[in-house]
Short mmCIF file of C-alpha atoms in Angstrom, two decimals:
data_model
loop_
_atom_site.label_atom_id
_atom_site.label_comp_id
_atom_site.label_asym_id
_atom_site.label_seq_id
_atom_site.Cartn_x
_atom_site.Cartn_y
_atom_site.Cartn_z
CA MET D 1 146.80 141.23 66.68
CA ASN D 2 145.03 138.04 67.77
CA LYS D 3 141.43 138.41 68.78
CA VAL D 4 139.40 136.76 71.54
CA THR D 5 135.67 137.49 71.61
CA PHE D 6 133.27 136.59 74.39
CA LYS D 7 129.53 136.00 74.05
CA THR D 8 129.10 137.53 77.47
CA ASP D 9 125.38 136.72 77.68
CA LEU D 10 126.31 133.03 77.91
CA CYS D 11 129.09 133.44 80.49
CA LYS D 12 128.43 132.00 83.96
CA GLY D 13 131.56 133.43 85.56
CA CYS D 14 132.94 130.01 86.51
CA GLY D 15 136.52 131.23 85.98
CA LEU D 16 137.85 128.04 84.37
CA CYS D 17 139.12 130.15 81.45
CA GLU D 18 141.14 132.33 83.87
CA GLU D 19 142.86 129.23 85.17
CA ALA D 20 143.51 127.81 81.68
CA CYS D 21 145.09 130.95 80.17
CA PRO D 22 148.90 130.54 80.10
CA LYS D 23 149.39 134.31 79.80
CA LYS D 24 146.92 135.05 82.63
CA ILE D 25 145.17 137.74 80.60
CA VAL D 26 141.64 136.28 80.75
CA LYS D 27 140.01 137.67 83.88
CA LEU D 28 136.59 137.91 85.46
CA ASN D 29 135.53 141.54 85.57
CA PRO D 30 134.35 142.33 89.13
CA ASP D 31 132.57 145.48 87.88
CA LYS D 32 130.61 143.98 85.02
CA LEU D 33 127.55 141.73 85.31
CA ASN D 34 125.63 140.10 82.47
CA ALA D 35 121.86 139.63 82.32
CA LYS D 36 122.17 136.40 84.32
CA GLY D 37 123.98 138.29 87.08
CA TYR D 38 127.41 136.73 86.67
CA ASN D 39 130.73 138.54 86.58
CA VAL D 40 131.83 137.95 83.02
CA ALA D 41 135.21 136.87 81.69
CA GLU D 42 137.09 139.20 79.38
CA VAL D 43 140.49 140.23 78.07
CA SER D 44 141.24 143.95 78.41
CA ASP D 45 142.26 145.89 75.30
CA GLU D 46 145.82 146.39 76.52
CA ASP D 47 146.22 142.68 77.40
CA MET D 48 144.94 141.52 74.00
CA ALA D 49 148.41 142.20 72.53
CA LYS D 50 149.80 139.45 74.79
CA CYS D 51 147.37 136.82 73.43
CA ILE D 52 149.05 133.94 71.61
CA ALA D 53 145.75 132.52 70.25
CA CYS D 54 146.34 129.14 71.90
CA ALA D 55 142.57 128.82 72.54
CA MET D 56 143.14 127.14 75.92
CA CYS D 57 140.44 129.44 77.42
CA ALA D 58 137.95 128.46 74.72
CA ARG D 59 138.64 124.74 75.09
CA MET D 60 138.12 124.95 78.85
CA CYS D 61 134.91 126.99 78.64
CA PRO D 62 131.88 124.77 79.35
CA ASP D 63 129.49 127.21 77.65
CA CYS D 64 131.12 127.95 74.28
CA VAL D 65 131.40 131.62 75.20
CA ILE D 66 134.76 132.20 73.53
CA THR D 67 135.84 132.51 69.89
CA VAL D 68 139.56 132.82 69.12
CA GLU D 69 141.03 134.26 65.93
CA LYS D 70 144.68 134.31 64.96
CA ASN D 71 146.23 137.00 62.82
CA MET V 1 142.17 136.35 60.23
CA ALA V 2 142.00 132.61 60.78
CA THR V 3 139.54 131.25 63.29
CA VAL V 4 141.38 129.06 65.78
CA PHE V 5 138.35 128.11 67.84
CA LYS V 6 134.60 128.57 67.60
CA LYS V 7 131.45 126.74 68.66
CA PRO V 8 131.01 123.54 66.60
CA HIS V 9 128.10 123.42 64.16
CA ALA V 10 126.69 120.25 65.74
CA LEU V 11 125.82 122.25 68.89
CA THR V 12 122.71 124.44 68.75
CA ASP V 13 122.70 128.08 69.89
CA LYS V 14 120.55 127.30 72.92
CA PRO V 15 122.24 128.39 76.18
CA LEU V 16 123.16 125.37 78.32
CA HIS V 17 121.14 125.05 81.53
CA TYR V 18 124.04 123.50 83.48
CA CYS V 19 125.46 125.10 86.64
CA PRO V 20 128.52 127.38 86.35
CA GLY V 21 131.67 125.33 85.75
CA CYS V 22 129.83 122.06 85.09
CA THR V 23 131.89 119.97 82.68
CA HIS V 24 128.81 118.57 80.90
CA GLY V 25 129.10 121.55 78.54
CA ILE V 26 132.67 120.62 77.66
CA VAL V 27 131.77 117.00 76.89
CA HIS V 28 128.74 118.09 74.83
CA ARG V 29 131.09 120.27 72.82
CA LEU V 30 133.63 117.46 72.33
CA VAL V 31 130.94 115.13 70.97
CA ALA V 32 129.76 117.92 68.65
CA GLU V 33 133.33 118.61 67.47
CA VAL V 34 133.76 114.92 66.61
CA LEU V 35 130.46 114.90 64.68
CA ASP V 36 131.67 118.00 62.78
CA GLU V 37 135.10 116.58 62.02
CA MET V 38 133.73 113.25 60.80
CA GLY V 39 130.97 115.04 58.86
CA ILE V 40 128.29 112.80 60.34
CA GLU V 41 125.96 115.31 62.03
CA GLY V 42 123.19 114.54 59.55
CA GLU V 43 123.45 110.79 59.99
CA THR V 44 123.75 110.59 63.76
CA ILE V 45 121.03 109.80 66.28
CA GLY V 46 121.70 110.49 69.96
CA VAL V 47 119.91 109.04 72.96
CA ALA V 48 119.63 111.29 76.03
CA PRO V 49 119.31 109.94 79.59
CA VAL V 50 117.46 111.03 82.68
CA GLY V 51 119.65 113.25 84.83
CA CYS V 52 121.21 116.66 84.37
CA SER V 53 121.77 115.97 80.67
CA VAL V 54 118.10 115.08 80.09
CA PHE V 55 117.76 118.13 77.80
CA ALA V 56 120.62 117.04 75.52
CA TYR V 57 118.12 117.02 72.65
CA ASP V 58 118.01 120.79 72.86
CA TYR V 59 121.75 121.12 72.50
CA PHE V 60 122.74 118.74 69.70
CA ASN V 61 121.87 119.60 66.12
CA CYS V 62 121.45 115.92 65.23
CA ASP V 63 118.31 113.92 66.03
CA VAL V 64 118.07 112.95 69.70
CA ILE V 65 115.62 110.69 71.53
CA GLN V 66 115.15 110.97 75.28
CA ALA V 67 114.98 107.54 76.91
CA PRO V 68 113.36 106.42 80.20
CA HIS V 69 115.73 106.37 83.18
CA GLY V 70 118.66 104.04 82.57
CA ARG V 71 117.23 102.64 79.35
CA ALA V 72 119.26 104.67 76.87
CA PRO V 73 121.33 101.65 75.70
CA ALA V 74 118.14 99.64 75.14
CA VAL V 75 116.58 102.47 73.11
CA ALA V 76 119.85 102.93 71.22
CA THR V 77 119.86 99.19 70.43
CA GLY V 78 116.44 99.52 68.81
CA VAL V 79 117.47 102.61 66.86
CA LYS V 80 120.68 101.02 65.59
CA ARG V 81 119.02 97.76 64.59
CA ALA V 82 116.28 99.64 62.73
CA ARG V 83 118.76 102.05 61.10
CA PRO V 84 122.17 100.32 60.92
CA ASP V 85 123.31 103.02 58.47
CA ARG V 86 123.14 105.66 61.22
CA PHE V 87 125.67 106.52 63.93
CA VAL V 88 123.98 106.02 67.31
CA PHE V 89 125.30 107.24 70.62
CA THR V 90 123.99 107.49 74.17
CA TYR V 91 125.05 110.19 76.60
CA GLN V 92 124.50 109.13 80.21
CA GLY V 93 125.46 110.11 83.72
CA ASP V 94 126.43 107.80 86.57
CA GLY V 95 122.98 107.74 88.18
CA ASP V 96 121.48 106.69 84.87
CA LEU V 97 124.17 104.31 83.58
CA ALA V 98 125.65 102.81 86.75
CA ALA V 99 122.58 102.69 89.04
CA ILE V 100 119.13 102.21 87.54
CA GLY V 101 120.58 101.33 84.12
CA THR V 102 123.37 98.92 85.13
CA ASN V 103 121.45 95.99 83.67
CA GLU V 104 121.03 97.70 80.28
CA THR V 105 124.66 98.82 80.33
CA VAL V 106 126.05 95.33 80.97
CA HIS V 107 123.77 93.66 78.44
CA VAL V 108 124.40 96.16 75.67
CA GLY V 109 128.04 95.16 76.19
CA THR V 110 127.40 91.42 76.18
CA ARG V 111 125.36 91.74 72.99
CA GLY V 112 128.13 93.81 71.45
CA GLU V 113 125.71 96.34 70.00
CA ASN V 114 127.47 98.56 67.50
CA ILE V 115 126.77 101.84 69.32
CA THR V 116 128.79 104.42 71.25
CA VAL V 117 128.17 105.10 74.94
CA ILE V 118 129.45 108.32 76.52
CA PHE V 119 129.44 107.94 80.30
CA ILE V 120 129.76 110.99 82.55
CA ASN V 121 131.11 109.95 85.96
CA ASN V 122 131.01 112.76 88.52
CA ALA V 123 130.69 110.53 91.60
CA ILE V 124 127.34 111.99 92.70
CA TYR V 125 123.69 112.38 91.67
CA GLY V 126 123.53 115.84 90.15
CA MET V 127 119.96 116.57 89.12
CA THR V 128 118.30 115.30 92.30
CA GLY V 129 120.51 117.38 94.57
CA GLY V 130 123.73 115.57 95.43
CA GLN V 131 122.85 112.14 96.84
CA MET V 132 125.32 109.24 96.97
CA ALA V 133 125.75 107.46 93.63
CA PRO V 134 127.20 103.98 92.95
CA THR V 135 130.33 105.84 91.83
CA THR V 136 130.67 107.97 94.99
CA LEU V 137 134.17 107.53 96.44
CA PRO V 138 134.77 105.84 99.85
CA GLY V 139 134.58 108.55 102.51
CA GLN V 140 132.99 111.08 100.16
CA VAL V 141 130.39 113.28 101.83
CA THR V 142 127.06 113.62 100.02
CA GLN V 143 123.48 114.45 101.08
CA THR V 144 122.81 110.77 101.84
CA SER V 145 126.26 109.95 103.22
CA PRO V 146 126.76 112.92 105.57
CA TYR V 147 129.57 111.14 107.45
CA GLY V 148 131.24 110.02 104.22
CA ARG V 149 130.51 106.85 102.23
CA ASN V 150 131.06 103.91 104.54
CA VAL V 151 132.06 100.86 102.51
CA ALA V 152 131.02 98.51 105.35
CA THR V 153 127.37 99.44 104.90
CA GLN V 154 127.24 101.11 101.50
CA GLY V 155 129.70 99.02 99.52
CA TYR V 156 132.39 100.05 97.08
CA PRO V 157 132.17 102.25 93.99
CA ILE V 158 131.73 100.52 90.62
CA ARG V 159 134.55 100.82 88.10
CA VAL V 160 132.34 100.55 85.03
CA CYS V 161 135.11 100.79 82.44
CA GLU V 162 137.05 97.84 83.91
CA MET V 163 133.85 95.82 84.31
CA LEU V 164 132.76 96.31 80.71
CA ALA V 165 136.25 95.61 79.35
CA THR V 166 135.85 91.98 80.47
CA LEU V 167 132.89 91.48 78.12
CA ASP V 168 133.61 90.00 74.70
CA GLY V 169 131.09 92.22 72.92
CA VAL V 170 132.82 95.42 74.01
CA ALA V 171 135.21 96.63 71.30
CA TYR V 172 136.57 99.78 72.90
CA ALA V 173 136.59 101.05 76.49
CA GLU V 174 138.59 104.03 77.69
CA ARG V 175 138.49 106.31 80.72
CA VAL V 176 139.43 109.97 80.34
CA ALA V 177 139.09 113.01 82.62
CA ILE V 178 138.14 116.66 82.20
CA ASP V 179 141.01 117.80 84.42
CA GLY V 180 142.45 120.58 82.26
CA VAL V 181 143.07 121.32 78.61
CA PRO V 182 145.36 118.28 77.97
CA GLY V 183 142.70 116.03 79.54
CA ILE V 184 140.07 117.63 77.31
CA MET V 185 142.18 116.93 74.20
CA ASN V 186 142.56 113.28 75.30
CA ALA V 187 138.84 113.01 75.93
CA LYS V 188 138.15 114.26 72.41
CA LYS V 189 140.57 111.70 70.95
CA ALA V 190 138.78 108.93 72.85
CA ILE V 191 135.35 110.08 71.69
CA ARG V 192 136.62 110.21 68.10
CA LYS V 193 138.05 106.70 68.48
CA ALA V 194 134.70 105.48 69.81
CA PHE V 195 132.83 106.78 66.77
CA GLU V 196 135.52 105.33 64.46
CA THR V 197 135.04 101.96 66.23
CA GLN V 198 131.33 102.18 65.51
CA LYS V 199 132.05 103.10 61.89
CA ALA V 200 134.20 99.96 61.57
CA GLY V 201 131.31 97.89 63.01
CA LYS V 202 133.42 96.33 65.75
CA GLY V 203 130.92 96.37 68.62
CA LEU V 204 130.21 98.52 71.65
CA SER V 205 132.45 101.55 72.12
CA PHE V 206 132.47 103.05 75.60
CA VAL V 207 134.07 106.25 76.88
CA GLU V 208 133.95 107.07 80.60
CA VAL V 209 134.58 110.74 81.28
CA LEU V 210 135.50 111.75 84.84
CA SER V 211 133.68 115.04 85.36
CA THR V 212 133.03 117.60 88.05
CA CYS V 213 129.85 118.66 89.84
CA PRO V 214 130.92 121.89 91.58
CA THR V 215 127.42 122.65 92.93
CA ASN V 216 126.81 119.31 94.65
CA TRP V 217 130.42 118.82 95.68
CA GLY V 218 130.14 122.25 97.35
CA MET V 219 133.24 123.66 95.68
CA THR V 220 134.19 126.39 93.24
CA PRO V 221 134.63 125.12 89.66
CA LYS V 222 138.42 125.56 89.95
CA ASP V 223 138.60 123.60 93.23
CA ALA V 224 136.35 120.91 91.75
CA ILE V 225 138.83 120.29 88.91
CA LYS V 226 141.59 120.02 91.51
CA TRP V 227 139.51 117.63 93.65
CA LEU V 228 138.84 115.44 90.60
CA LYS V 229 142.57 115.22 89.88
CA GLU V 230 143.57 114.48 93.45
CA ASN V 231 140.79 112.08 94.47
CA MET V 232 138.96 110.56 91.53
CA GLU V 233 141.89 109.70 89.28
CA SER V 234 143.51 107.46 91.90
CA TYR V 235 140.33 105.41 92.36
CA TYR V 236 139.42 105.50 88.67
CA PRO V 237 142.74 105.14 86.78
CA LEU V 238 142.72 106.76 83.35
CA GLY V 239 143.59 104.81 80.25
CA CYS V 240 142.40 102.48 77.53
CA TYR V 241 141.00 99.23 78.94
CA LYS V 242 140.07 97.58 75.68
CA ASP V 243 140.78 98.20 72.02
CA LYS V 244 139.74 95.28 69.85
CA GLU V 245 141.66 94.88 66.60
#
């Protein structure tokens, strides 16, 4: 399975990754805040199987939050 | 597992101070990716401006000097002439490059200094709180143009890329936009081309990057990208304006 990891401490919840994801699996979590107080972006465990490792989310992220690995 | 994407080495681990959704972070990363790919991080000297990106020296792993307001091309000229074996680039916003530093910008072009200039055009003054910039669009509302920029009293925006392309010393001038992932890939290609132009010693290489300022435009980051596409790209057409053989 492909793997997308988020350095959530750096996330500012801008949501540009949500918009960039062609599979619409990257989402801001309304129930999770980081130390800065932003709702962080994440991919849920069940959605991770749909990831095609295109890295569109990571390329759109202004804060280098996202690392993408392909298996 | 193969890594498809990770933070480039030429960026430090310091968290960026920019507002949520600000595209400065993306352009910083693109410059860093180009330094990584060309393997020139250790032989590059950057010059930071005054403006939101004043702290660029904290974010790039290469050496960076911070210049007085608008004077980055003048400082970069000195650096390049003293160390012609180094890659030298400036990273400037529109307040820095197109307002207080217009003189330095034009003359670094006329002299054909062999440096790279990365110009962030977001049509507003960011750091000082959203005042009208020389690049503010006609009719655009800012803190100092609350009824929209009136060209009868405040004049027209400057198209810096087109202006510089007329100068013989300018080797490469291209305008790109951070308007989505394809735009980002194009911007990276242009930045790479600019550094290659410098490597070939052809003269000034200039990349104008249309960027967003969600905070001062008063929009969400997603809406700001849309606004850039719908409003800025018609006034500032994308494309390569000069590519000297």
